[in-house]
Short mmCIF file of C-alpha atoms in Angstrom, two decimals:
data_model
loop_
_atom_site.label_atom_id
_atom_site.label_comp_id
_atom_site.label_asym_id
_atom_site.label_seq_id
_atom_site.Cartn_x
_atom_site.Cartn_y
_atom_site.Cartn_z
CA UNK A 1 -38.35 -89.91 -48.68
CA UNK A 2 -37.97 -93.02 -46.69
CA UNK A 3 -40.25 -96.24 -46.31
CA UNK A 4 -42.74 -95.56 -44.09
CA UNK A 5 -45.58 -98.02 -43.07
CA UNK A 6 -48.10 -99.08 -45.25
CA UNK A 7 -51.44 -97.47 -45.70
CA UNK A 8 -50.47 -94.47 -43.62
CA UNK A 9 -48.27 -92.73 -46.31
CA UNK A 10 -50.49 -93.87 -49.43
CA UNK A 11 -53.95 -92.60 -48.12
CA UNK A 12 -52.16 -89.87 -46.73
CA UNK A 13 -51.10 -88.82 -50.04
CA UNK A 14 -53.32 -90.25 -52.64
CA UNK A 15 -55.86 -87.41 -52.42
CA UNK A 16 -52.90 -84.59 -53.67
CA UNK A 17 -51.51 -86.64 -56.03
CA UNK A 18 -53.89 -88.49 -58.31
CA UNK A 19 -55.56 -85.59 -60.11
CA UNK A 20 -51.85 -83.91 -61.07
CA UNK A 21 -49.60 -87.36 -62.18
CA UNK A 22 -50.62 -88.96 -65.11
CA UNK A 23 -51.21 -93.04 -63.70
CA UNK A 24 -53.74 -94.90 -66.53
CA UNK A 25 -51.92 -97.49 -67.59
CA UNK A 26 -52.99 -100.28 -69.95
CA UNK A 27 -50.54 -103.16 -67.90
CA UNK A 28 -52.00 -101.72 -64.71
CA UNK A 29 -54.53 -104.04 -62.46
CA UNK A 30 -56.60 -104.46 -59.25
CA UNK A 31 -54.03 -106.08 -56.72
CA UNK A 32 -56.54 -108.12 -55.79
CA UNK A 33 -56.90 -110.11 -59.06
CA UNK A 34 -53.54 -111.24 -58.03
CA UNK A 35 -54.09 -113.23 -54.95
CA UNK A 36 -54.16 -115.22 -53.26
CA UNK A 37 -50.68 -115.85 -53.89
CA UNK A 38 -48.19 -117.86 -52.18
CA UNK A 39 -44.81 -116.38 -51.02
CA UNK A 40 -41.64 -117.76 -52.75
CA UNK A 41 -38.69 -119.03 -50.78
CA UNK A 42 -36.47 -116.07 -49.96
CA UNK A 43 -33.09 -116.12 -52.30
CA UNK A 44 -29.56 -115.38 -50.22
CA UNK A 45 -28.48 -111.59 -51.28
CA UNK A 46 -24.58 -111.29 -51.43
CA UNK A 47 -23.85 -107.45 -51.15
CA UNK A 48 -21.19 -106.57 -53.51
CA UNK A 49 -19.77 -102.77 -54.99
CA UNK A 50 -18.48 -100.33 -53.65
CA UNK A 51 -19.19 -98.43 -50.34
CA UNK A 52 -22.61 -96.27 -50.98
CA UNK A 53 -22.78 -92.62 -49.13
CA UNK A 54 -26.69 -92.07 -48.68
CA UNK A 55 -28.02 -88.39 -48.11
CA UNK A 56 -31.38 -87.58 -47.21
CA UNK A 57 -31.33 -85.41 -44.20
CA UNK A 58 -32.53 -82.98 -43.74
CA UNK A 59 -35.09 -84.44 -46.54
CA UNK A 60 -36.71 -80.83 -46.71
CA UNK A 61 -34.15 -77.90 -46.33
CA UNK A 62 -34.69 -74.02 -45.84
CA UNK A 63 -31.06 -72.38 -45.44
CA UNK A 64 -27.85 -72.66 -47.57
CA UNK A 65 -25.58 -75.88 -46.11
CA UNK A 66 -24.20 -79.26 -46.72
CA UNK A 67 -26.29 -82.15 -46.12
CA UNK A 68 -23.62 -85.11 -45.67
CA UNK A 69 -20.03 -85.26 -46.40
CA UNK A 70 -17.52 -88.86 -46.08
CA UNK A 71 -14.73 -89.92 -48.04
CA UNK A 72 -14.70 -92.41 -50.82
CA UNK A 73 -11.74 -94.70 -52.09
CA UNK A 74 -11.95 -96.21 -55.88
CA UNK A 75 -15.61 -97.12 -57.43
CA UNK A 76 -18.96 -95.72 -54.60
CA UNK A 77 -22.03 -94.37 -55.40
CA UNK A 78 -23.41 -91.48 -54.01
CA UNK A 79 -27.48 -90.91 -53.93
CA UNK A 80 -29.31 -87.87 -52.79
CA UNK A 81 -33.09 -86.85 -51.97
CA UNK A 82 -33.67 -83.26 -50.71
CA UNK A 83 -36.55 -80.50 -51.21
CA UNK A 84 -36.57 -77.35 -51.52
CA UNK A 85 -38.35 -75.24 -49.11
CA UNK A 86 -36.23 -72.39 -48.47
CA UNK A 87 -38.92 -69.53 -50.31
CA UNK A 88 -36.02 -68.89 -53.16
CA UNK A 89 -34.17 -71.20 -56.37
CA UNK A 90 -31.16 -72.83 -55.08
CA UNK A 91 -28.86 -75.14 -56.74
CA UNK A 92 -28.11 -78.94 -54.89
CA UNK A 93 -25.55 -80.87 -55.98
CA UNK A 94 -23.35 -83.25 -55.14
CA UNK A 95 -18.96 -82.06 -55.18
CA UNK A 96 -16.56 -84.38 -54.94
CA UNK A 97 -13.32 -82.89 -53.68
CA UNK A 98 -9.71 -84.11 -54.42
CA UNK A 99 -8.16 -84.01 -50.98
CA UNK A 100 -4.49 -85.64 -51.92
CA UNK A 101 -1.20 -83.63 -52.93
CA UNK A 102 -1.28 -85.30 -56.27
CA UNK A 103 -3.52 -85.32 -59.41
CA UNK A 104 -6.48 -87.82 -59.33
CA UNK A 105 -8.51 -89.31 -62.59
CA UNK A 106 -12.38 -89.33 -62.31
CA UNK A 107 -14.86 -91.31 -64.22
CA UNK A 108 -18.39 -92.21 -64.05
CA UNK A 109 -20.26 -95.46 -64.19
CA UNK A 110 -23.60 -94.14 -64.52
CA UNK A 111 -25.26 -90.65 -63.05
CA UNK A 112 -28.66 -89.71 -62.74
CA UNK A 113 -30.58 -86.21 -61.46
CA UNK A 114 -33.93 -84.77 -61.70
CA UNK A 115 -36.17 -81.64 -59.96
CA UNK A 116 -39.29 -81.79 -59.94
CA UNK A 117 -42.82 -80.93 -57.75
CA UNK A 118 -43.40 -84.53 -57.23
CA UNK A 119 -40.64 -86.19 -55.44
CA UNK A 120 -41.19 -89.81 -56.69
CA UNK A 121 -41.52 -88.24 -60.46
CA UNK A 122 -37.98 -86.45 -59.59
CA UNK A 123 -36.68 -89.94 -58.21
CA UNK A 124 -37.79 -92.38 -61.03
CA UNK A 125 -36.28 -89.82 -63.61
CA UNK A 126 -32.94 -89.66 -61.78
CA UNK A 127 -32.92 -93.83 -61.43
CA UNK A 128 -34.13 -94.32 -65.41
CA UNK A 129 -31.13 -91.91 -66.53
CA UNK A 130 -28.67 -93.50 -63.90
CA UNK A 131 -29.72 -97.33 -65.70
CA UNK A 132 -29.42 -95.76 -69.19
CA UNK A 133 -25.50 -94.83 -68.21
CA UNK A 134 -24.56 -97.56 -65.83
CA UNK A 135 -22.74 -99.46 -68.76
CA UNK A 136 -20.35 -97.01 -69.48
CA UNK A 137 -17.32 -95.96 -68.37
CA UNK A 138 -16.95 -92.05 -69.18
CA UNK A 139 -13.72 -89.60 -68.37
CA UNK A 140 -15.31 -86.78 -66.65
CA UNK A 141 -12.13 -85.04 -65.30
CA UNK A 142 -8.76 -84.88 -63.58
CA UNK A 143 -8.67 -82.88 -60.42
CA UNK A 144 -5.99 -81.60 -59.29
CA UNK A 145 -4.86 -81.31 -55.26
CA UNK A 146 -7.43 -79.41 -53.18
CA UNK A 147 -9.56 -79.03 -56.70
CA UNK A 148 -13.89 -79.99 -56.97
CA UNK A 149 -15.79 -81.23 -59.05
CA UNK A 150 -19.90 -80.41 -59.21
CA UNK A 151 -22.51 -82.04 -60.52
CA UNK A 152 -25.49 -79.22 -60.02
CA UNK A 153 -29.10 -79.77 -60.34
CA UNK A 154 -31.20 -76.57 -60.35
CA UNK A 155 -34.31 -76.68 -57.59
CA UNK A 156 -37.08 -74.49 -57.99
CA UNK A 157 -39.00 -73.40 -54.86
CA UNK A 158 -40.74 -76.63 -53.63
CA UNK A 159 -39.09 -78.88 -56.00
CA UNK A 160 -37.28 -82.22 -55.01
CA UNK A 161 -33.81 -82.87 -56.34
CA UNK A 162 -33.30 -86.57 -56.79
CA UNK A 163 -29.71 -87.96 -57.65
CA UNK A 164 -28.31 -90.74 -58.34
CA UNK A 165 -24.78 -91.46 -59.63
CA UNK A 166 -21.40 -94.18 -59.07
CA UNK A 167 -17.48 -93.30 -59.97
CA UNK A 168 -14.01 -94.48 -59.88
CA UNK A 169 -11.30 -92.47 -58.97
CA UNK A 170 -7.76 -93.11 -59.94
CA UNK A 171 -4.31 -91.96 -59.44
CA UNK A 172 -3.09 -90.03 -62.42
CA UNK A 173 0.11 -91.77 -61.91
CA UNK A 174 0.02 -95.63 -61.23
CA UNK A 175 -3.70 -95.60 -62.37
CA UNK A 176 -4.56 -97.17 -58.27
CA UNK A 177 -7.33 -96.50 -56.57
CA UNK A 178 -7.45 -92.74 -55.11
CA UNK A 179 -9.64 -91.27 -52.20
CA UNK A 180 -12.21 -87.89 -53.06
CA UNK A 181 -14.13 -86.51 -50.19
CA UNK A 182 -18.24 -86.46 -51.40
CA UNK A 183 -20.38 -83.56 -50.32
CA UNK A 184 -24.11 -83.39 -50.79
CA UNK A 185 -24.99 -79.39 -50.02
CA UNK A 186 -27.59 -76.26 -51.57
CA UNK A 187 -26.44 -72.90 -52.48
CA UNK A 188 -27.74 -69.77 -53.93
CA UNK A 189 -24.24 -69.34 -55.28
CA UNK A 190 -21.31 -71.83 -55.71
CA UNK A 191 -18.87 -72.26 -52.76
CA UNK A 192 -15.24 -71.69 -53.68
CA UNK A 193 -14.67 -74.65 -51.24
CA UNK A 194 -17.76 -77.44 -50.47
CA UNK A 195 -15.44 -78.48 -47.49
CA UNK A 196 -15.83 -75.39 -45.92
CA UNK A 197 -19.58 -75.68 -45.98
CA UNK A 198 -20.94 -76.32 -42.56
CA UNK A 199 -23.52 -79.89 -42.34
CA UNK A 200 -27.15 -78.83 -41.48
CA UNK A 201 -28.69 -80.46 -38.39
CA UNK A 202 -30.40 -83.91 -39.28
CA UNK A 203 -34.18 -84.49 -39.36
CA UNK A 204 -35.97 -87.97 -38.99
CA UNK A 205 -34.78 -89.40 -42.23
CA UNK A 206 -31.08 -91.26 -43.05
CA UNK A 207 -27.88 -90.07 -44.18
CA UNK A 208 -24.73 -92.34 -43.99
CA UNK A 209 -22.61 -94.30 -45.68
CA UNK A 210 -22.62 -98.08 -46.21
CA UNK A 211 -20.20 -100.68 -47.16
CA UNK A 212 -21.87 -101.85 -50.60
CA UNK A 213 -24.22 -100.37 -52.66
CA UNK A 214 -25.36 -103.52 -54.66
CA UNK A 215 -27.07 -106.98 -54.23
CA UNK A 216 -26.93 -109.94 -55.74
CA UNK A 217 -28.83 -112.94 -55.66
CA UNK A 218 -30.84 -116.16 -57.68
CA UNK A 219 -34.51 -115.90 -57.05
CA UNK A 220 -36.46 -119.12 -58.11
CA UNK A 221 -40.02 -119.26 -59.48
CA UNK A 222 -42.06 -122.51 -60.38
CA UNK A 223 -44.76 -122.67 -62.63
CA UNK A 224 -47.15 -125.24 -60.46
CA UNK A 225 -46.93 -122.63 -57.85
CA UNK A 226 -49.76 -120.59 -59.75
CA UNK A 227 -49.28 -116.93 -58.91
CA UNK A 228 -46.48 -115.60 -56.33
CA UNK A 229 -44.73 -113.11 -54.84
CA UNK A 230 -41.73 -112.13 -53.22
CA UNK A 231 -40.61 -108.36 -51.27
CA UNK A 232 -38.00 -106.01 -52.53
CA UNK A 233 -37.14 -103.10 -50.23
CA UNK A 234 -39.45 -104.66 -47.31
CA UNK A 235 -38.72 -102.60 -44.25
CA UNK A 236 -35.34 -103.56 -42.59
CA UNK A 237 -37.18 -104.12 -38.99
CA UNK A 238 -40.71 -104.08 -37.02
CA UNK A 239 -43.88 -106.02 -38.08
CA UNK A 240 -44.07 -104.80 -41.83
CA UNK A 241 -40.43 -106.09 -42.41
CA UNK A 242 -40.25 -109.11 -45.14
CA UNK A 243 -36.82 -108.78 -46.08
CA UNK A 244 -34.68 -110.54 -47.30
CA UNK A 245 -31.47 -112.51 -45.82
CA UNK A 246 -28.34 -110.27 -46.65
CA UNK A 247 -30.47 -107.52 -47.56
CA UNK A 248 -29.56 -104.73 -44.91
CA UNK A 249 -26.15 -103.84 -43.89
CA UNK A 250 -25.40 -101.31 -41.01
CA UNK A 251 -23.75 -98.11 -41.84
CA UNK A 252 -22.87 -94.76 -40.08
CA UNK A 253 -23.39 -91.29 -40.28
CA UNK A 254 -19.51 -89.56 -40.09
CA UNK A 255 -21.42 -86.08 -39.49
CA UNK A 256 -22.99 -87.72 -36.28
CA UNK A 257 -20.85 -89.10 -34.36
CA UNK A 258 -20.51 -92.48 -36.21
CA UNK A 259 -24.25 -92.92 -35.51
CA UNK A 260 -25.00 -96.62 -36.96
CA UNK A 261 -28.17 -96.04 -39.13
CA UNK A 262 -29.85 -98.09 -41.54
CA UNK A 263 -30.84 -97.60 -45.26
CA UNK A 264 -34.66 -98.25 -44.72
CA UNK A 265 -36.05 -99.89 -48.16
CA UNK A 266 -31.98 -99.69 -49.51
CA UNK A 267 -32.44 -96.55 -51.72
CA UNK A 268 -30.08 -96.10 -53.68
CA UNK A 269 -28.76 -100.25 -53.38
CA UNK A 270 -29.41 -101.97 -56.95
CA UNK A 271 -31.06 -105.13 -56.90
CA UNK A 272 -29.30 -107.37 -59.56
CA UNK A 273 -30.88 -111.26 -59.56
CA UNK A 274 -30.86 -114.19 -61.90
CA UNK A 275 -34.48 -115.17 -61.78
CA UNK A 276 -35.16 -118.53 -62.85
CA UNK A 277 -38.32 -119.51 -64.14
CA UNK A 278 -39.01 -123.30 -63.86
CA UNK A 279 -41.17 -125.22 -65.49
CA UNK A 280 -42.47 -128.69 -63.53
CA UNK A 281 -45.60 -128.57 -65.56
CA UNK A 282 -43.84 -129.70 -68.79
CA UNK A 283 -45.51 -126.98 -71.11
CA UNK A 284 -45.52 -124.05 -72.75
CA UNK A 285 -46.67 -121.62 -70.35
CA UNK A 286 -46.77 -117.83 -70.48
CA UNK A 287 -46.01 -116.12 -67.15
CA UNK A 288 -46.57 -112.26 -66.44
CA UNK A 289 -44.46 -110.43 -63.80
CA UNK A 290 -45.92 -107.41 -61.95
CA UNK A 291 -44.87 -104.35 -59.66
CA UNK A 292 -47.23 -103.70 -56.74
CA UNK A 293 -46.00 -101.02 -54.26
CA UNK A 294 -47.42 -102.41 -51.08
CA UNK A 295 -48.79 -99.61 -48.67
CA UNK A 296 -47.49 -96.80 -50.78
CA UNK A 297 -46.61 -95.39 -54.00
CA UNK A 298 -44.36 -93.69 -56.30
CA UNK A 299 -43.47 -93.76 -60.15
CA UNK A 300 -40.84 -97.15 -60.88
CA UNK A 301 -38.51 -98.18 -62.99
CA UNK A 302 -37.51 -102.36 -63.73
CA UNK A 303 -34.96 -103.49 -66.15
CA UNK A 304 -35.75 -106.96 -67.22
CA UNK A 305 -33.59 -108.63 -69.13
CA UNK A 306 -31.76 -105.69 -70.53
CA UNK A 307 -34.84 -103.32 -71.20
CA UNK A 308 -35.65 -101.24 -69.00
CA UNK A 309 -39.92 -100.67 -68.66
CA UNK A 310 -40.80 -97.22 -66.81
CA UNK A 311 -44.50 -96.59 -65.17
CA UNK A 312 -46.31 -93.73 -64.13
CA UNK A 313 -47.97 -92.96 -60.77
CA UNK A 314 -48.80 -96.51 -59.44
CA UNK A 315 -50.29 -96.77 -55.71
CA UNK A 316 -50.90 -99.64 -53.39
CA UNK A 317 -54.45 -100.41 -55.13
CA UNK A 318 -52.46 -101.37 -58.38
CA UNK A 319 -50.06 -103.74 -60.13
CA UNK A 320 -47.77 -103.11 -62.76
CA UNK A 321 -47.05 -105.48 -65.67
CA UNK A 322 -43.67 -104.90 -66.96
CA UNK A 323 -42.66 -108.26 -68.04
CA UNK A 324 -44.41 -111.13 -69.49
CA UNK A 325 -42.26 -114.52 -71.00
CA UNK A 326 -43.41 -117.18 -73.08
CA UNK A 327 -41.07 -120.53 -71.28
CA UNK A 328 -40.79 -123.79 -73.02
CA UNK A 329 -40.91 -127.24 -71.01
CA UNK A 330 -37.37 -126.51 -69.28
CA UNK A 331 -37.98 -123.32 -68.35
CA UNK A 332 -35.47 -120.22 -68.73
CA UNK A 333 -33.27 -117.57 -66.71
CA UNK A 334 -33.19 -113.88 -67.50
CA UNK A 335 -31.64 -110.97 -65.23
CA UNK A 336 -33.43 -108.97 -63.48
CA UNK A 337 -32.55 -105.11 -62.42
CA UNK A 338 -34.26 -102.48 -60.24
CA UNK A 339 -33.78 -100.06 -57.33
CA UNK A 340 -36.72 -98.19 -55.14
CA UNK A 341 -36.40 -94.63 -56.34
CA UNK A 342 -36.19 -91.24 -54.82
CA UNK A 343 -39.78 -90.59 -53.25
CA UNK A 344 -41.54 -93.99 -54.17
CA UNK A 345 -42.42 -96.12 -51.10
CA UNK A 346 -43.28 -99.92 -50.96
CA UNK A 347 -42.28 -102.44 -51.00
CA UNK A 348 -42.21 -103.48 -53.99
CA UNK A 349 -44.10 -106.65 -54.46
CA UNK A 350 -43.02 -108.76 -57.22
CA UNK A 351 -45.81 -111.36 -58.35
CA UNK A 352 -45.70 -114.03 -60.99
CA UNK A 353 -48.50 -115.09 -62.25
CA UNK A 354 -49.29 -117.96 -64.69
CA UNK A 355 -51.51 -115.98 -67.67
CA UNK A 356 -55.31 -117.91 -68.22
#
């Protein structure tokens, strides 16, 4: 699900999803008791990884097919967003194919995938295992030539499949990097072959591939500011887009012609940013950070300073607190984490606010 504008997708949705997610939370409040607020200078983003392969389209799918397909050399990420609407169970997953004439070493650096009803419930799930892994290397296999790998997830009629995961592929001799062709596709039953899976048409929504899949950056907050804000995931263009300089990077799709296309609200791209929290006022101060999902919704997931703080259903009306720091006279620095899931729509909005 891609970042549409504002209040259309939120009321648009609000009435079928409040009474079935679970969204009383005690860190929740009004977004108004947050403003005004004044927007904070916008850091420099540096993209950095790997290249990132992006597949969501078709979004919804009906028949048996592969969504997107590209190669991938050394460490890339792959993430995936597709629901099932086909009247029958089918399994999606993402295959990774080794394509050389010699054996190639696999490992993961973090994988995450969930199926659920509720898109954004299936996308925060898939992001909070991803973050749980991302520190650790793990073997997963050696393929040999013209041999796949799978990682299934199984979709029940209507449900989403949300995936996220990043690997590094080596030559079993030399230990340099190799190449694997990716394949997002659905089946009823698994293909001998994913490369000899035909790609579905496209619908509105992105696939491609990218050149990085993270960003880094130092984002600066003063305490004689009072509260403020700054936009992650803003839309990349027209009058709702905030973002960020160095935020968006052009890719293509390889299964259309090249197309360029852009990642709209970077799903799938991990935020990582040094914030620094000064303190001009020369006191102890205690300041509160919150989520707000500006003109939409979804279920989020931000890892600050190494712990990672889940919600549940959080709209446009609320704010999230998921952090709150006590800073002496000088202030402090502490590393910030997060990534708009699967489903979830924002931006996301992140205020700091100086606690009464």
């Amino acid at each position: 699900m891609k970042l549409k504008s504002a209040l259309v997708l939120g009321t648009a949705l609000l009435a079928f999803l409040l009474p079935n997610q679970s969204y009383a939370n005690e860190n929740y409040v009004p977004i108004e008791t947050l403003k005004p607020a004044v927007h904070l200078e916008k850091p420099e983003l540096k993209a950095t990884g790997g290249k990132l392969i992006l597949s969501d389209s078709p979004e919804t799918y009906s028949e048996n097919g592969a969504f997107y397909r590209d190669t991938a050399t050394g460490e890339f990420r792959v993430f995936w967003h597709h629901q099932n609407m086909s009247g029958e169970n089918r399994n999606v997953s993402l295959a990774l194919t080794n394509t050389s004439d010699k054996p190639v070493m696999l490992f993961s650096k973090g994988v995450g995938a969930s199926a659920s009803i509720y898109p954004d419930v299936a996308g925060k799930e898939a992001l909070v295992q991803f973050l749980k892994e991302k520190a650790e290397k793990k073997y997963v296999k050696t393929l040999q030539p013209g041999e796949s790998y799978y990682m299934e997830t199984y979709a029940t009629d209507g449900e989403t499949v949300s995936g996220i995961a990043q690997y590094v592929v080596y030559t079993k001799d030399g230990h340099q990097p190799a190449t694997v062709t990716a394949t997002t596709l659905n089946y009823t039953e698994r293909p001998a072959d994913p490369l000899s899976i035909e790609i579905l048409p496209p619908d509105s929504h992105v696939r491609g591939s990218f050149p990085h899949f993270d960003r880094e950056g130092t984002l600066t907050y003063d305490t004689a500011l009072g509260n403020a804000y700054i936009r992650l995931s803003s839309a990349a263009y027209g009058q709702w887009s905030d973002k960020l300089p160095g935020e968006y990077e052009e890719g293509i799709s390889v299964v259309d012609g090249n197309k360029p296309v852009i990642n709209n609200g970077n799903y799938g791209v991990l935020y990582d940013l040094d914030v620094k929290l000064e303190n001009s006022l020369h006191t102890p101060q205690t300041i509160s950070i919150y989520d707000n999902p500006a003109g939409g919704f979804g279920h989020f997931a931000m890892q600050w300073n190494g712990k990672l703080n889940t919600t549940g259903f959080l709209s446009y009306l609320n704010a999230w607190k998921f952090a709150s720091e006590n800073i002496g006279a000088n202030g402090n620095s502490y590393d910030f984490v997060t990534s708009l899931p699967g489903g979830a729509s924002g931006p996301s909005v992140i205020y700091f606010v100086p606690e009464k």
